[in-house]
XYZ file of C-alpha atoms in Angstrom:
117
model
C 83.337 87.860 128.264
C 82.176 84.957 126.653
C 80.918 86.100 122.973
C 78.110 84.124 121.633
C 77.829 81.496 118.412
C 77.185 83.040 115.439
C 73.604 82.124 113.720
C 74.049 80.424 110.729
C 73.185 83.425 108.691
C 75.720 85.252 110.399
C 78.001 82.443 109.376
C 77.356 82.089 106.398
C 78.676 86.214 105.825
C 81.333 85.693 107.815
C 82.810 82.267 106.288
C 82.047 84.115 102.766
C 83.767 86.979 104.103
C 87.103 85.198 104.852
C 87.111 83.249 101.646
C 88.658 86.188 99.592
C 92.701 86.028 99.961
C 92.409 89.764 99.886
C 89.916 89.961 102.393
C 92.537 87.255 104.592
C 95.362 89.213 104.623
C 93.508 92.287 105.427
C 92.237 90.535 108.880
C 96.082 89.570 109.654
C 97.372 93.170 109.512
C 94.509 94.178 111.622
C 95.138 91.269 114.074
C 98.114 93.303 114.031
C 96.208 96.302 115.568
C 94.243 98.829 114.795
C 95.415 100.815 111.042
C 93.891 103.892 109.184
C 92.824 103.161 105.852
C 95.394 104.814 103.640
C 98.180 103.275 105.327
C 96.612 99.413 105.645
C 96.165 100.214 101.637
C 100.050 101.078 101.720
C 100.766 97.872 103.745
C 98.977 95.516 101.673
C 99.513 96.898 98.220
C 96.316 97.947 96.972
C 93.816 101.467 96.137
C 92.050 103.036 98.638
C 88.724 102.263 96.687
C 89.382 98.536 96.695
C 90.500 98.798 100.095
C 87.392 100.185 100.965
C 84.998 97.564 99.271
C 86.605 94.755 101.138
C 86.773 97.044 104.531
C 82.808 97.158 104.141
C 82.483 93.722 103.160
C 84.559 92.509 106.544
C 82.436 94.804 108.879
C 79.079 93.510 107.421
C 80.047 90.416 108.351
C 80.737 91.527 112.211
C 84.469 90.772 111.582
C 85.722 94.554 111.805
C 84.172 97.520 113.132
C 85.574 101.312 112.410
C 85.683 104.358 113.976
C 85.765 107.541 112.842
C 88.933 110.048 114.595
C 90.386 112.964 113.734
C 93.979 113.205 113.317
C 95.970 116.732 115.306
C 95.871 118.184 111.632
C 92.277 117.998 111.735
C 92.279 114.979 108.928
C 89.087 113.257 109.398
C 90.648 109.306 109.553
C 89.187 105.920 109.444
C 90.749 103.509 111.632
C 89.560 100.002 111.584
C 89.996 96.767 114.467
C 89.085 93.374 114.875
C 85.816 92.892 116.093
C 85.452 90.533 119.155
C 84.831 87.141 118.168
C 85.573 83.192 118.985
C 84.596 80.827 115.789
C 84.901 76.687 116.899
C 84.014 75.073 113.878
C 82.972 71.743 114.747
C 80.552 69.202 113.368
C 78.500 69.546 115.942
C 78.513 73.684 115.332
C 78.155 73.461 111.942
C 74.526 71.226 112.733
C 73.925 74.076 115.214
C 74.071 76.923 112.879
C 72.052 75.101 109.721
C 69.274 75.309 112.251
C 69.233 78.604 112.618
C 69.345 79.301 109.403
C 66.244 81.824 107.822
C 67.833 81.882 104.272
C 69.082 79.235 101.420
C 71.465 82.100 99.861
C 72.830 84.915 101.413
C 73.105 86.584 98.591
C 70.313 86.268 95.704
C 71.970 85.730 91.944
C 75.139 85.644 91.374
C 77.887 86.349 93.635
C 79.046 89.507 92.607
C 83.066 89.708 90.638
C 85.717 90.734 92.740
C 89.000 92.733 91.365
C 92.223 90.264 91.849
C 95.298 91.713 93.540
């Protein structure tokens, strides 16, 4: 199955999401297989609320997908896994992406301050 190249707006969102070292570590962990929030938070060494914030940003960018499942004891568990994407950054793909941009700034105003690890 061939994955379409992202539009300029999508590429900006993806690169912005990956520009955070913590989110890059989350992606690296999930590249090894899907995981649930509590386990992933322990593995990375951050709180679940902070992890949720980063997971939401990655999911919005289309880099991961989440699914809610019930454990054997009936607890709801949110699992995340890496979404299927294939982005090759070359000068020509950047030109093509730039031609499809619909916004000059994907997020109006100053960038949100992120909590350092």
